Short mmCIF file of C-alpha atoms in Angstrom, two decimals:
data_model
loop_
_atom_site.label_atom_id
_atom_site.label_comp_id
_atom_site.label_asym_id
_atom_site.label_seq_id
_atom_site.Cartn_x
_atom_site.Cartn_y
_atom_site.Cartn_z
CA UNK A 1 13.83 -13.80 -5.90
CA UNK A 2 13.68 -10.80 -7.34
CA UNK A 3 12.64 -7.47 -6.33
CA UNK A 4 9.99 -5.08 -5.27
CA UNK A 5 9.41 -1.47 -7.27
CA UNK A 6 11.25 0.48 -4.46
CA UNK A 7 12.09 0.02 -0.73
CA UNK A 8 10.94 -3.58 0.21
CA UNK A 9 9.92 -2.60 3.73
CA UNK A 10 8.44 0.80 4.00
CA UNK A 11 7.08 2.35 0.65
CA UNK A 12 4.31 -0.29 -0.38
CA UNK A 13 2.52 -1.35 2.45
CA UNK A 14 -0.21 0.79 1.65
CA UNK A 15 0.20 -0.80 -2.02
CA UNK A 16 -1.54 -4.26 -0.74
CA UNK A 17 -4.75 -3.73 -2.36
CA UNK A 18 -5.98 -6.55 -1.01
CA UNK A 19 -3.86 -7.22 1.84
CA UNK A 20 -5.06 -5.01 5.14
CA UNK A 21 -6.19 -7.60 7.44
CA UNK A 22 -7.65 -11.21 6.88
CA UNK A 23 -9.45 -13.31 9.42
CA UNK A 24 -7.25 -14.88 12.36
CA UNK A 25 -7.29 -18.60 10.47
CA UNK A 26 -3.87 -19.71 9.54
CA UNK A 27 -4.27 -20.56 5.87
CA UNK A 28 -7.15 -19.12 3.51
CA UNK A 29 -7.46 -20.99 0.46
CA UNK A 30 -9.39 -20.73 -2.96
CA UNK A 31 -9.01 -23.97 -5.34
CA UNK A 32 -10.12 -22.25 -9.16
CA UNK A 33 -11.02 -24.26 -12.17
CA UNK A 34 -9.83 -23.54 -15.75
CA UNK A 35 -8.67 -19.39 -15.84
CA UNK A 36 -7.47 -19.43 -19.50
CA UNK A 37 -8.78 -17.59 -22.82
CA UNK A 38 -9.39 -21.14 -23.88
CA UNK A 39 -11.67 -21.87 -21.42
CA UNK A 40 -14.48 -20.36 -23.01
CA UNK A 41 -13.56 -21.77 -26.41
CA UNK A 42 -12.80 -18.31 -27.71
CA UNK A 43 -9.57 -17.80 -29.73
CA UNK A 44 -7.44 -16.02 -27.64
CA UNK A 45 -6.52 -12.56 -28.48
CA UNK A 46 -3.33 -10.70 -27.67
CA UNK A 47 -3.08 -7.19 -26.54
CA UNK A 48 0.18 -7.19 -26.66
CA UNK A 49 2.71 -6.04 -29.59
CA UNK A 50 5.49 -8.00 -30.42
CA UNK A 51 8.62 -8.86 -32.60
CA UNK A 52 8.09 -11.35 -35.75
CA UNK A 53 10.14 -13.74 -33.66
CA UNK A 54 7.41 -13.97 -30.35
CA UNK A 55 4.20 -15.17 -30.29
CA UNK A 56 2.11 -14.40 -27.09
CA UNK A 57 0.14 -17.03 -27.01
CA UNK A 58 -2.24 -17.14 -23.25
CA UNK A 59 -2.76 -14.71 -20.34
CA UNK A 60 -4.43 -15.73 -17.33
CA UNK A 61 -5.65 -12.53 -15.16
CA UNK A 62 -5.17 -11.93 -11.51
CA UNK A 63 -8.21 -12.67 -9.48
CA UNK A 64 -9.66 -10.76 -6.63
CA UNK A 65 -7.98 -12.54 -3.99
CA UNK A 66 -4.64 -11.75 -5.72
CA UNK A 67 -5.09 -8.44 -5.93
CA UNK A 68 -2.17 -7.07 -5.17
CA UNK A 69 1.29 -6.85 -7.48
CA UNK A 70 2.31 -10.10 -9.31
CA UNK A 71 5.95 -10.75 -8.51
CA UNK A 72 8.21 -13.93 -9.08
CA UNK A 73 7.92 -16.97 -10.73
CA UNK A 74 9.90 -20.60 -9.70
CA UNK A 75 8.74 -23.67 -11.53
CA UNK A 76 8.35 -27.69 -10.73
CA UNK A 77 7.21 -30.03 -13.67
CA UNK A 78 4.10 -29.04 -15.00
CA UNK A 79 3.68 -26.02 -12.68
CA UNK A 80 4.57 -22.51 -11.94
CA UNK A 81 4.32 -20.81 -8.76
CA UNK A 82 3.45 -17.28 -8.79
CA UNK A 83 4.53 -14.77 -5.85
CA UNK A 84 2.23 -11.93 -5.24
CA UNK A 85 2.04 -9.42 -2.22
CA UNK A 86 -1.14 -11.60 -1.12
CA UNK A 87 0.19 -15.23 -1.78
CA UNK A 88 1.17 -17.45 -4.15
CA UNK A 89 -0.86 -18.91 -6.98
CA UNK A 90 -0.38 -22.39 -8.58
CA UNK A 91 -0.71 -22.55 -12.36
CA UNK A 92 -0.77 -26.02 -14.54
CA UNK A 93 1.28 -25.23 -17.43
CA UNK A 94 1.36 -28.73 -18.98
CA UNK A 95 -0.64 -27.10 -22.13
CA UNK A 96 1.51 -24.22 -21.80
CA UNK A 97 -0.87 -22.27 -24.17
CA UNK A 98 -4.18 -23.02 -22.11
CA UNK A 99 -2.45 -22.50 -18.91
CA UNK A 100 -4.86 -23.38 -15.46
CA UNK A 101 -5.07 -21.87 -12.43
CA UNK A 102 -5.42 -25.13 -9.76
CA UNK A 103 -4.87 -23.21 -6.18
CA UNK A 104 -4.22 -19.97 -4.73
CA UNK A 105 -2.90 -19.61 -1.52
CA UNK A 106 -3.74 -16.38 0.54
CA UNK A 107 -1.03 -15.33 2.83
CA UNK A 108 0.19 -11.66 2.54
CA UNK A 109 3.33 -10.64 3.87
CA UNK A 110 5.33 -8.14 0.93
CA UNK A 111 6.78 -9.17 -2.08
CA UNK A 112 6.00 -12.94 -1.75
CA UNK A 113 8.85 -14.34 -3.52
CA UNK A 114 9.32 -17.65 -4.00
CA UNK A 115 11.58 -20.69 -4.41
CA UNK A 116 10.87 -24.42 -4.94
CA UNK A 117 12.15 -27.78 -3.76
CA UNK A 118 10.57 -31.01 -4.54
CA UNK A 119 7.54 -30.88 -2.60
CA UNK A 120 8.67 -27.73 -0.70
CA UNK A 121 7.79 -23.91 -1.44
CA UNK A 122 9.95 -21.21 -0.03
CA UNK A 123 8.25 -18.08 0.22
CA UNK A 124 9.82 -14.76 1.44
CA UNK A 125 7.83 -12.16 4.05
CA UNK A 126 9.20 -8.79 3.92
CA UNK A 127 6.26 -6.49 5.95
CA UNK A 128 6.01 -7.55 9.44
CA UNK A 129 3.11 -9.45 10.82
CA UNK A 130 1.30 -9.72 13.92
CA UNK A 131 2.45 -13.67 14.36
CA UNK A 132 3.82 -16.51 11.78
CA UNK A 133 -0.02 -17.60 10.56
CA UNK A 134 -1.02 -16.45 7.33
CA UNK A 135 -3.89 -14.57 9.06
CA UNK A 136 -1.86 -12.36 10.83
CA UNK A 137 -2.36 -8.86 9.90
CA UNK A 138 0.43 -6.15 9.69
CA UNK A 139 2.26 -4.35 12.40
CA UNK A 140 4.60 -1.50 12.28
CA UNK A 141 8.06 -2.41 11.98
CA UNK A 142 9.27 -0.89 15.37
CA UNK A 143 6.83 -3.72 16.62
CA UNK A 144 9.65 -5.98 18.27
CA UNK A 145 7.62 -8.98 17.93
CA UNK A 146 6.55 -8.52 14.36
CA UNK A 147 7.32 -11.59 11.63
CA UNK A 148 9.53 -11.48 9.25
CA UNK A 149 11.29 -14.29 7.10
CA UNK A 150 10.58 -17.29 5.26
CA UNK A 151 7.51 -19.47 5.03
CA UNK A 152 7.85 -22.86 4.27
CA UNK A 153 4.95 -24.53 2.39
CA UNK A 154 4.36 -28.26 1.52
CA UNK A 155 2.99 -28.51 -2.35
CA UNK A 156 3.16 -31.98 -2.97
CA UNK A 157 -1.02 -31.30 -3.43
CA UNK A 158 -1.21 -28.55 -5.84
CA UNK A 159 -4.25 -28.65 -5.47
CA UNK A 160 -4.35 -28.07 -1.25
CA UNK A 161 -0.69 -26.63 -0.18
CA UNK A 162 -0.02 -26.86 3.08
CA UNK A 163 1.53 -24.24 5.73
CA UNK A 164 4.01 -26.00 7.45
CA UNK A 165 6.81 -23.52 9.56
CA UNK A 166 8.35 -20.22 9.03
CA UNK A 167 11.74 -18.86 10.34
CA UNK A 168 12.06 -14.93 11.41
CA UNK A 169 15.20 -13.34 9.75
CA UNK A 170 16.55 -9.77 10.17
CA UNK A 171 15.14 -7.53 7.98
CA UNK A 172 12.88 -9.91 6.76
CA UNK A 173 13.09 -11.46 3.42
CA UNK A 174 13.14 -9.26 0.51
CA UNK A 175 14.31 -12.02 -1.65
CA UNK A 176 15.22 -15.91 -1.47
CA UNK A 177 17.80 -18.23 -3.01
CA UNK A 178 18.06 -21.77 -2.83
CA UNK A 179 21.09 -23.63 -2.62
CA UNK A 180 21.18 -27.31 -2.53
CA UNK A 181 23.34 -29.01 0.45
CA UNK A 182 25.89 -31.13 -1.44
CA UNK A 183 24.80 -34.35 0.59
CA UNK A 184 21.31 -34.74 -1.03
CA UNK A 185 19.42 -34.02 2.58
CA UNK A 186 19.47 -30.21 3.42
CA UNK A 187 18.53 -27.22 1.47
CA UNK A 188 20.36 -24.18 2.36
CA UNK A 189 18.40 -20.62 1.57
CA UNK A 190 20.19 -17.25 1.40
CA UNK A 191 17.75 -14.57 2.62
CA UNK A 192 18.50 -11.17 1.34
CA UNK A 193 17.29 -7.78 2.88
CA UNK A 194 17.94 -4.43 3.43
CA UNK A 195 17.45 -1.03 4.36
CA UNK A 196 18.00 -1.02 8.16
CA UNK A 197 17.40 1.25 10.85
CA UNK A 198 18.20 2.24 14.79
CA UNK A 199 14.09 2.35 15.19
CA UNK A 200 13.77 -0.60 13.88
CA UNK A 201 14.15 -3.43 16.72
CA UNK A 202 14.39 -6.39 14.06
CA UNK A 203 16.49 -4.47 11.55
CA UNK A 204 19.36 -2.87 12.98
CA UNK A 205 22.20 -0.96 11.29
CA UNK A 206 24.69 -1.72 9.77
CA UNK A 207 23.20 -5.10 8.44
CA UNK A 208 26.12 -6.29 5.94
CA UNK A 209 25.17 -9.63 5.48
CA UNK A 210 22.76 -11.97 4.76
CA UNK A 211 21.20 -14.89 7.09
CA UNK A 212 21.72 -18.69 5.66
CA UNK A 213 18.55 -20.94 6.68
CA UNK A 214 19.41 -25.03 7.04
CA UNK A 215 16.33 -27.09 5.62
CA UNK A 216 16.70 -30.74 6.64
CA UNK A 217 14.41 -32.11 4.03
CA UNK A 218 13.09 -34.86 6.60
CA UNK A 219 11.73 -32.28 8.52
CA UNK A 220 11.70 -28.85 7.21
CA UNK A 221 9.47 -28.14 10.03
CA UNK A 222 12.73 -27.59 12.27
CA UNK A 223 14.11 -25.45 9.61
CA UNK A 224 16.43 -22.63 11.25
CA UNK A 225 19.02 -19.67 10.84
CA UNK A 226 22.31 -21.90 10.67
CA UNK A 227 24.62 -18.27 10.19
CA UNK A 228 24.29 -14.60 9.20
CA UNK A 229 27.64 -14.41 7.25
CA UNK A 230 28.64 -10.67 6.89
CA UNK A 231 29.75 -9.88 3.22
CA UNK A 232 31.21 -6.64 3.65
CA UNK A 233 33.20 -6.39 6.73
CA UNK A 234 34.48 -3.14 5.51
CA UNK A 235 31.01 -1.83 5.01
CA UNK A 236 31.11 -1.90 1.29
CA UNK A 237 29.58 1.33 -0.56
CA UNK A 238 28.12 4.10 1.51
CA UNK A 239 24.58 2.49 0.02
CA UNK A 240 25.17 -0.59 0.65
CA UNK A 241 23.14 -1.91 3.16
CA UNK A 242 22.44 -5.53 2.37
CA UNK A 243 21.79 -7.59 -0.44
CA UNK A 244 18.71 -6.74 -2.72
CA UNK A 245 19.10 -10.40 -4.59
CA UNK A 246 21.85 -13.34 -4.93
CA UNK A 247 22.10 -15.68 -7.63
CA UNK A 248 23.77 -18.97 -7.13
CA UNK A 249 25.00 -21.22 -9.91
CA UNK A 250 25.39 -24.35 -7.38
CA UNK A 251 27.03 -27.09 -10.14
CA UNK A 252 30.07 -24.47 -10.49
CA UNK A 253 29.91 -23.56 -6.39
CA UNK A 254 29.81 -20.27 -7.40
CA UNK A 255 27.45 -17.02 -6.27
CA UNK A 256 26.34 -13.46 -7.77
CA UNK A 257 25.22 -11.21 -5.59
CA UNK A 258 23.64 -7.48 -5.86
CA UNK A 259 24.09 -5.55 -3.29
CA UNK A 260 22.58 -2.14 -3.51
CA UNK A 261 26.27 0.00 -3.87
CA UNK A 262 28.14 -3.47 -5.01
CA UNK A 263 28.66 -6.41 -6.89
CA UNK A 264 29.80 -9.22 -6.15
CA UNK A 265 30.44 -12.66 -6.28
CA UNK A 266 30.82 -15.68 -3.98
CA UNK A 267 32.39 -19.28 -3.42
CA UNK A 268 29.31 -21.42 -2.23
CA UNK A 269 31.32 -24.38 -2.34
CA UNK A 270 30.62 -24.93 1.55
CA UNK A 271 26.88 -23.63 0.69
CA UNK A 272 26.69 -22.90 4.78
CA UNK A 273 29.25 -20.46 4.53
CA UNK A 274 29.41 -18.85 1.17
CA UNK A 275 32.70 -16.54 0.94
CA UNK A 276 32.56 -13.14 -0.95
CA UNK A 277 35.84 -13.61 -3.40
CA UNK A 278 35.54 -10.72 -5.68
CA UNK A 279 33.52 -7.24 -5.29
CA UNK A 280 33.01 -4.03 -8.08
CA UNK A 281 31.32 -0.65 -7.87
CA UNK A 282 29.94 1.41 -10.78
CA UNK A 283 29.52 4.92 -10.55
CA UNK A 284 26.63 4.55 -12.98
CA UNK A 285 24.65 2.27 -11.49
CA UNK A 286 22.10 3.81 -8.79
CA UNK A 287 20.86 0.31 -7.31
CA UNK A 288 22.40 -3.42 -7.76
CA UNK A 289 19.38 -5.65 -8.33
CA UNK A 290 20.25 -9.30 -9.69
CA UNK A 291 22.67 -11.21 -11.53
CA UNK A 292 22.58 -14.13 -14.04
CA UNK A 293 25.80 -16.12 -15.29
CA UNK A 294 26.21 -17.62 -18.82
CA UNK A 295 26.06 -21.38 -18.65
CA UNK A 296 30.19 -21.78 -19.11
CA UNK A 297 30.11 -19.21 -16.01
CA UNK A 298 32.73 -16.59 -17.85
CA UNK A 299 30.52 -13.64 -17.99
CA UNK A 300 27.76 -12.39 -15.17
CA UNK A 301 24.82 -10.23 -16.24
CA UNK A 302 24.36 -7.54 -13.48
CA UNK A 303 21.33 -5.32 -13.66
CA UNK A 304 20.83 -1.71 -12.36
CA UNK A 305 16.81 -1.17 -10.90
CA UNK A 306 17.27 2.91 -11.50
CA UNK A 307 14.01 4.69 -9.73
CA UNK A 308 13.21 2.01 -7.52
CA UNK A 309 10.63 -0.17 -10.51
CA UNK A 310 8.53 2.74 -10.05
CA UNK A 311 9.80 5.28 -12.66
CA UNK A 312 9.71 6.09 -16.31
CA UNK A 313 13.86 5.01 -17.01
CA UNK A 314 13.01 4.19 -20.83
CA UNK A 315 12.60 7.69 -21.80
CA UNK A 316 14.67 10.41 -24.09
CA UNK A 317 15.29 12.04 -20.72
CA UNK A 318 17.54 8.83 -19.47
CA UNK A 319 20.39 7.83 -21.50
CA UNK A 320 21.35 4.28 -22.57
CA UNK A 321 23.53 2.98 -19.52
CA UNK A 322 21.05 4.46 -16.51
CA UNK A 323 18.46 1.71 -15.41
CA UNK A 324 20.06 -1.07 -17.59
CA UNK A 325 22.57 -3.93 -17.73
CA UNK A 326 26.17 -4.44 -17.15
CA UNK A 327 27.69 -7.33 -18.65
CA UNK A 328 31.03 -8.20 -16.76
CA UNK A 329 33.08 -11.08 -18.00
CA UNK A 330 34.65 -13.29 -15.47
CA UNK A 331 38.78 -13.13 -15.14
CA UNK A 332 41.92 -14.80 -13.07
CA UNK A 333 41.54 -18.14 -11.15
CA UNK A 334 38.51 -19.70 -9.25
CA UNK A 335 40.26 -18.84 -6.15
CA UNK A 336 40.85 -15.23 -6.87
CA UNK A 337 38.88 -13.99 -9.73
CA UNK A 338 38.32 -10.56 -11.30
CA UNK A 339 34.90 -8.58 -12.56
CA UNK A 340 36.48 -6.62 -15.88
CA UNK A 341 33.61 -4.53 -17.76
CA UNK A 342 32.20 -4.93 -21.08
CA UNK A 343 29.43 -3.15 -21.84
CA UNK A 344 25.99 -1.83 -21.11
CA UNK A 345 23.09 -2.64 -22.35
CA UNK A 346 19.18 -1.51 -22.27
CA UNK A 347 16.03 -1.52 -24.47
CA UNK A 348 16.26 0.54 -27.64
CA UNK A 349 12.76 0.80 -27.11
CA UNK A 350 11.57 4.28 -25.88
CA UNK A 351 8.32 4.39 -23.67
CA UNK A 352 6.66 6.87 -22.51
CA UNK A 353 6.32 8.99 -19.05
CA UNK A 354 3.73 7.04 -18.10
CA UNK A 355 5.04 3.58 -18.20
CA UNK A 356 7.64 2.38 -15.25
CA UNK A 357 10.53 0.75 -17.03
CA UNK A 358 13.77 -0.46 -15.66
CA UNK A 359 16.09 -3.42 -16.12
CA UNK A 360 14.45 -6.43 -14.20
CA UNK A 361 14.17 -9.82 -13.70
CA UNK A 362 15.34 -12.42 -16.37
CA UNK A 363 16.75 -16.52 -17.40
CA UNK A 364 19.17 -17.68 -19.92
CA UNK A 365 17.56 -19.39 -22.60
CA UNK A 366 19.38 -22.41 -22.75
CA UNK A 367 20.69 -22.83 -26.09
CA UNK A 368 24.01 -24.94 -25.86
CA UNK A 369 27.00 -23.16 -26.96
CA UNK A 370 25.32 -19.49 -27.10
CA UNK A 371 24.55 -16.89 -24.70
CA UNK A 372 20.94 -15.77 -25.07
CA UNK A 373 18.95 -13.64 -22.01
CA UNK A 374 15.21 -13.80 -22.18
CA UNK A 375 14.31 -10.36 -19.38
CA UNK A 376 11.11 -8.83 -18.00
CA UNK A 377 11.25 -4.95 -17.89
CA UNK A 378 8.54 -3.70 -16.30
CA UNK A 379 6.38 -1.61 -18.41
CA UNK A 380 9.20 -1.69 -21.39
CA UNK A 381 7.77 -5.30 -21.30
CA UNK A 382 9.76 -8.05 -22.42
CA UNK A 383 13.04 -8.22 -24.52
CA UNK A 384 15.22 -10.92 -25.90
CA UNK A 385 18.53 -10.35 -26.04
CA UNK A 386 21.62 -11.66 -27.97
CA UNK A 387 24.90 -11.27 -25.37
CA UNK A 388 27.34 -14.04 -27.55
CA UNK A 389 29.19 -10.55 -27.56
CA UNK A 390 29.57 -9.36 -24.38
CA UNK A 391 31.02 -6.05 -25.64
CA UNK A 392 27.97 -5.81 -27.79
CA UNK A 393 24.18 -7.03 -26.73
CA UNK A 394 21.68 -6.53 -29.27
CA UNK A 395 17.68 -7.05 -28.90
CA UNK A 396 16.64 -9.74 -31.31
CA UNK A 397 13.18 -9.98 -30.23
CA UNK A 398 10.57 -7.92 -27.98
CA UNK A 399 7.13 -8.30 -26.29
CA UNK A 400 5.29 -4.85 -25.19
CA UNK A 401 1.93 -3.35 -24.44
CA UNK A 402 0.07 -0.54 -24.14
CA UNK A 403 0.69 2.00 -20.81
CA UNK A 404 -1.79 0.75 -18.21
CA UNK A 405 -2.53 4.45 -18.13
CA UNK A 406 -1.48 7.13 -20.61
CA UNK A 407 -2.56 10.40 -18.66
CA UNK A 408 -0.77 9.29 -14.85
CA UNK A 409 2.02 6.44 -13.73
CA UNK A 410 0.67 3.49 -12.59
CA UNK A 411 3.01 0.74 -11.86
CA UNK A 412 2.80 -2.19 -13.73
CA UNK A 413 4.07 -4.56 -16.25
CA UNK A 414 6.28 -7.67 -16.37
CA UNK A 415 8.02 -7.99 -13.21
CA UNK A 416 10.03 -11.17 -14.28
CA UNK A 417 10.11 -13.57 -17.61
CA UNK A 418 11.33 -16.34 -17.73
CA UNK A 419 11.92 -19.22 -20.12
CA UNK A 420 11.25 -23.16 -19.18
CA UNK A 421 10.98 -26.00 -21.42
CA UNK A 422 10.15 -24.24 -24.34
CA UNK A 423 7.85 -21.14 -23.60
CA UNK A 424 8.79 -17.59 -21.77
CA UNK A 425 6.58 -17.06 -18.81
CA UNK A 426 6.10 -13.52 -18.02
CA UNK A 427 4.74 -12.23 -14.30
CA UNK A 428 3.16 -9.19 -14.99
CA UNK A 429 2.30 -7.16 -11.53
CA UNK A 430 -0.96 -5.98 -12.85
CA UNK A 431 -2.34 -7.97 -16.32
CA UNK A 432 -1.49 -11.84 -14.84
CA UNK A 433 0.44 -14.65 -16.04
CA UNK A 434 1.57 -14.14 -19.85
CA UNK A 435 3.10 -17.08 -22.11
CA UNK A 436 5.37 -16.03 -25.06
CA UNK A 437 6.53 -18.70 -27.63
CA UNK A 438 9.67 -18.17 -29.34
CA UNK A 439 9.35 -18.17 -32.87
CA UNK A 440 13.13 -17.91 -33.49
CA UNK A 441 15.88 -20.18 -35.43
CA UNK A 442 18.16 -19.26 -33.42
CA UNK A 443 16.49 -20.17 -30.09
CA UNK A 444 15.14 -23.35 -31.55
CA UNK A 445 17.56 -26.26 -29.70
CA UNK A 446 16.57 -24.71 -26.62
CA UNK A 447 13.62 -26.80 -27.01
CA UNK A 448 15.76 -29.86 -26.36
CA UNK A 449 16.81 -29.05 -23.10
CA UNK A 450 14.28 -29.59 -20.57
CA UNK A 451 13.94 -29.36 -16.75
CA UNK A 452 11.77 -30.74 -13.42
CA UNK A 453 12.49 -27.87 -11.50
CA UNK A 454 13.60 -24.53 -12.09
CA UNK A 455 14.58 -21.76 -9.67
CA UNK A 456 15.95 -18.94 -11.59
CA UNK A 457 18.22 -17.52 -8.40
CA UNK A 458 19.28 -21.33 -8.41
CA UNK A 459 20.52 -21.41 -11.81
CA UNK A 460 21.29 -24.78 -13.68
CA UNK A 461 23.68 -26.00 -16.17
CA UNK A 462 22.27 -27.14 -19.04
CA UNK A 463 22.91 -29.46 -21.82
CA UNK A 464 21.62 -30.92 -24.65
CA UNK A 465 18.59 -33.89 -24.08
CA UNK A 466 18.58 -33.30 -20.37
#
């Protein structure tokens, strides 16, 4: 769910290392043994800098078949999926300090983010291909029979996933979240996308909406488009042309959504035809990327992807509020309710002109009662952040390398981190899979609460024992 350095459809294709053109099979698989430091019996060794409070604790590289950029993580019991430009790639984190690589799955399409359900994997194309098959090499976008959408993959073998449909959306699928149908038997998936254009025969102007998928989970293979709802029949800001990612917080029927020019959020409470009920604009911020609620739902964390991923935002030469967050708490009724302001907030940690660093992807940690953020960003690496205060986040704890290169830019670093049942797992688009434990007091009863499945864009309430 989350976000690609830059325009998701034109600027990167040539950024697929790995990517050109694979054979004409449907599904190319590699099944890898044990990838971690601890595989070798050596201690592992961090090259990393961090706070008192962190501990990074594994890495597990990229291999050549994933040689493209990392992207998103989504999680299901002792598992994480990772999204790369390529694929996906299957970790087992049930020793979440000697994590395993058990699959990889080989099927490029942009971005490659992901979602999970049960035994189902939802995984987003956003560079059209020749054909559905995850063979089929790239084609120009003003190719009007290009793919682009969701894949739908069957993991119930980690070991051997399986390729079972995909549905073609407009514009592709930058980004996907899942909602949950309220009767136990259909998934519902909100495909974001953007960035439209007359030459483009799939993506035409003005695109102000999003398309809603219908899973039936008795046969996902007949998976459709159910509605395109259009969220800004006014046409929103002048930049605003789509959604770049959505998150939905299903138990309160209740949506975020970042939408280039505009924020925004939703009633989902008929999750087939969510309802924009509220929408803000910030002069400051350049590009609406993702949101995350609190867990009592009464403040939304909005971040602002400044330069695209791509550029140097932590610097002396960008102040404090450009590339960061914007904490807005949550006002009026359900029915009607208002976005008020409280503050910005971003890194105090200057990096250098080398280093890409922007607000980015990031989870609540879930400690009951409190309102604590756990946030990849990019090269700036990852930060832990203390937002009881709306009016006044402070970093309480930090994980951060080295520039990749300290003469030139190359784009890196954590693309999203996450925390799930006790560690913070960190997708880094270059360096691999990084685990962080929290070494923190304060963080500490977040080890009681404990999950089967976790979709970040699908965000959970928690409590205690669960």
């Amino acid at each position: 769910m989350a976000s690609s350095p830059g325009s998701p459809r034109r600027r990167h294709s040539g950024a697929l290392k790995g990517a050109a053109t694979l054979a004409a099979t449907a599904l190319a698989l590699s099944v890898l043994g044990p990838a971690s430091a601890g595989a070798d019996e050596t201690a592992f060794e961090s090259d990393a800098e961090t706070s008192p409070n962190l501990t990074h604790v594994a890495n597990v590289p990229k291999s050549e078949a994933m040689d493209a950029w990392n992207s998103d993580l989504a999680f299901t019991g002792d598992y994480a999926i990772g999204g790369n430009y390529n694929g996906f790639t299957v970790y087992d984190i049930s020793e979440p300090e000697d994590p395993q690589v058990v699959s990889e799955v080989v099927c490029p399409g942009g971005q490659g983010d992901v979602s999970v359900s049960g035994d189902l994997l939802y995984f987003s194309v956003d560079y059209p291909r020749a054909d559905e098959e995850c063979g089929a090499p790239e084609v120009p976008t003003t190719d009007p029979d290009g793919f682009e959408g969701m894949r739908i993959f069957d993991i119930s073998d980690k070991a051997d996933p399986e390729y079972i449909t995909a549905v073609a959306t407009d514009c592709g699928s930058h980004t996907n979240t899942l909602v949950p149908g309220k009767d136990g038997e259909t998934d519902y998936i909100y495909v974001s996308s953007y960035s439209p254009s007359e030459d483009f025969p799939n993506c035409q102007p003005p695109h102000d909406k999003i398309s809603v998928i219908e899973v039936p989970l008795d046969d996902p293979a007949s998976a459709e488009v159910s509605g395109e709802p259009v969220l800004f029949p006014d046409g929103g800001h002048e930049s605003t042309t789509g959604c770049h990612d959505i998150t939905a917080y299903p138990e309160e029927d209740v949506a975020a959504g970042a939408c280039m020019g505009d924020g925004i959020l939703m009633d989902i409470s008929d999750p087939a035809e969510p309802v924009v009920t509220e929408v803000v604009q910030d002069d400051n911020f350049a590009f609406w990327h993702s949101a995350t609620f609190t867990n009592d739902g009464g403040t939304v964390l909005f971040t602002d992807e400044l330069g695209g991923g791509t550029s140097p935002i932590c610097t002396d030469a960008h102040d404090e509020t450009q590339g960061a967050n914007a904490l807005y708490t949550v006002a009026g009724e359900a029915d009607d309710p208002e976005l008020e302001f409280a503050s910005y907030y971003k890194i105090p940690r200057e990096q250098t002109d080398t280093e890409n660093c922007v607000a980015h992807n990031g989870s609540l940690i879930p400690v009951p009662g409190q309102d604590f953020f756990v946030q990849a960003w990019y090269q700036g690496g990852v930060s832990v952040i203390d937002f009881n205060d709306p009016a006044d986040p402070q970093e309480i704890g930090w994980f951060d390398r080295e520039p990749i290169d300290e003469d030139e830019l190359v784009p890196g670093g954590s693309w999203s981190a996450y925390y799930y049942n006790g560690y913070v797992y960190s997708s880094d688009m270059e360096r691999g899979l990084d685990v962080i434990r929290l070494d923190d007091p304060r963080l500490r009863p977040a080890e009681d609460v404990t999950y089967d499945e976790f979709n970040p864009q699908s965000q959970p309430e928690y409590r205690p024992g669960r």
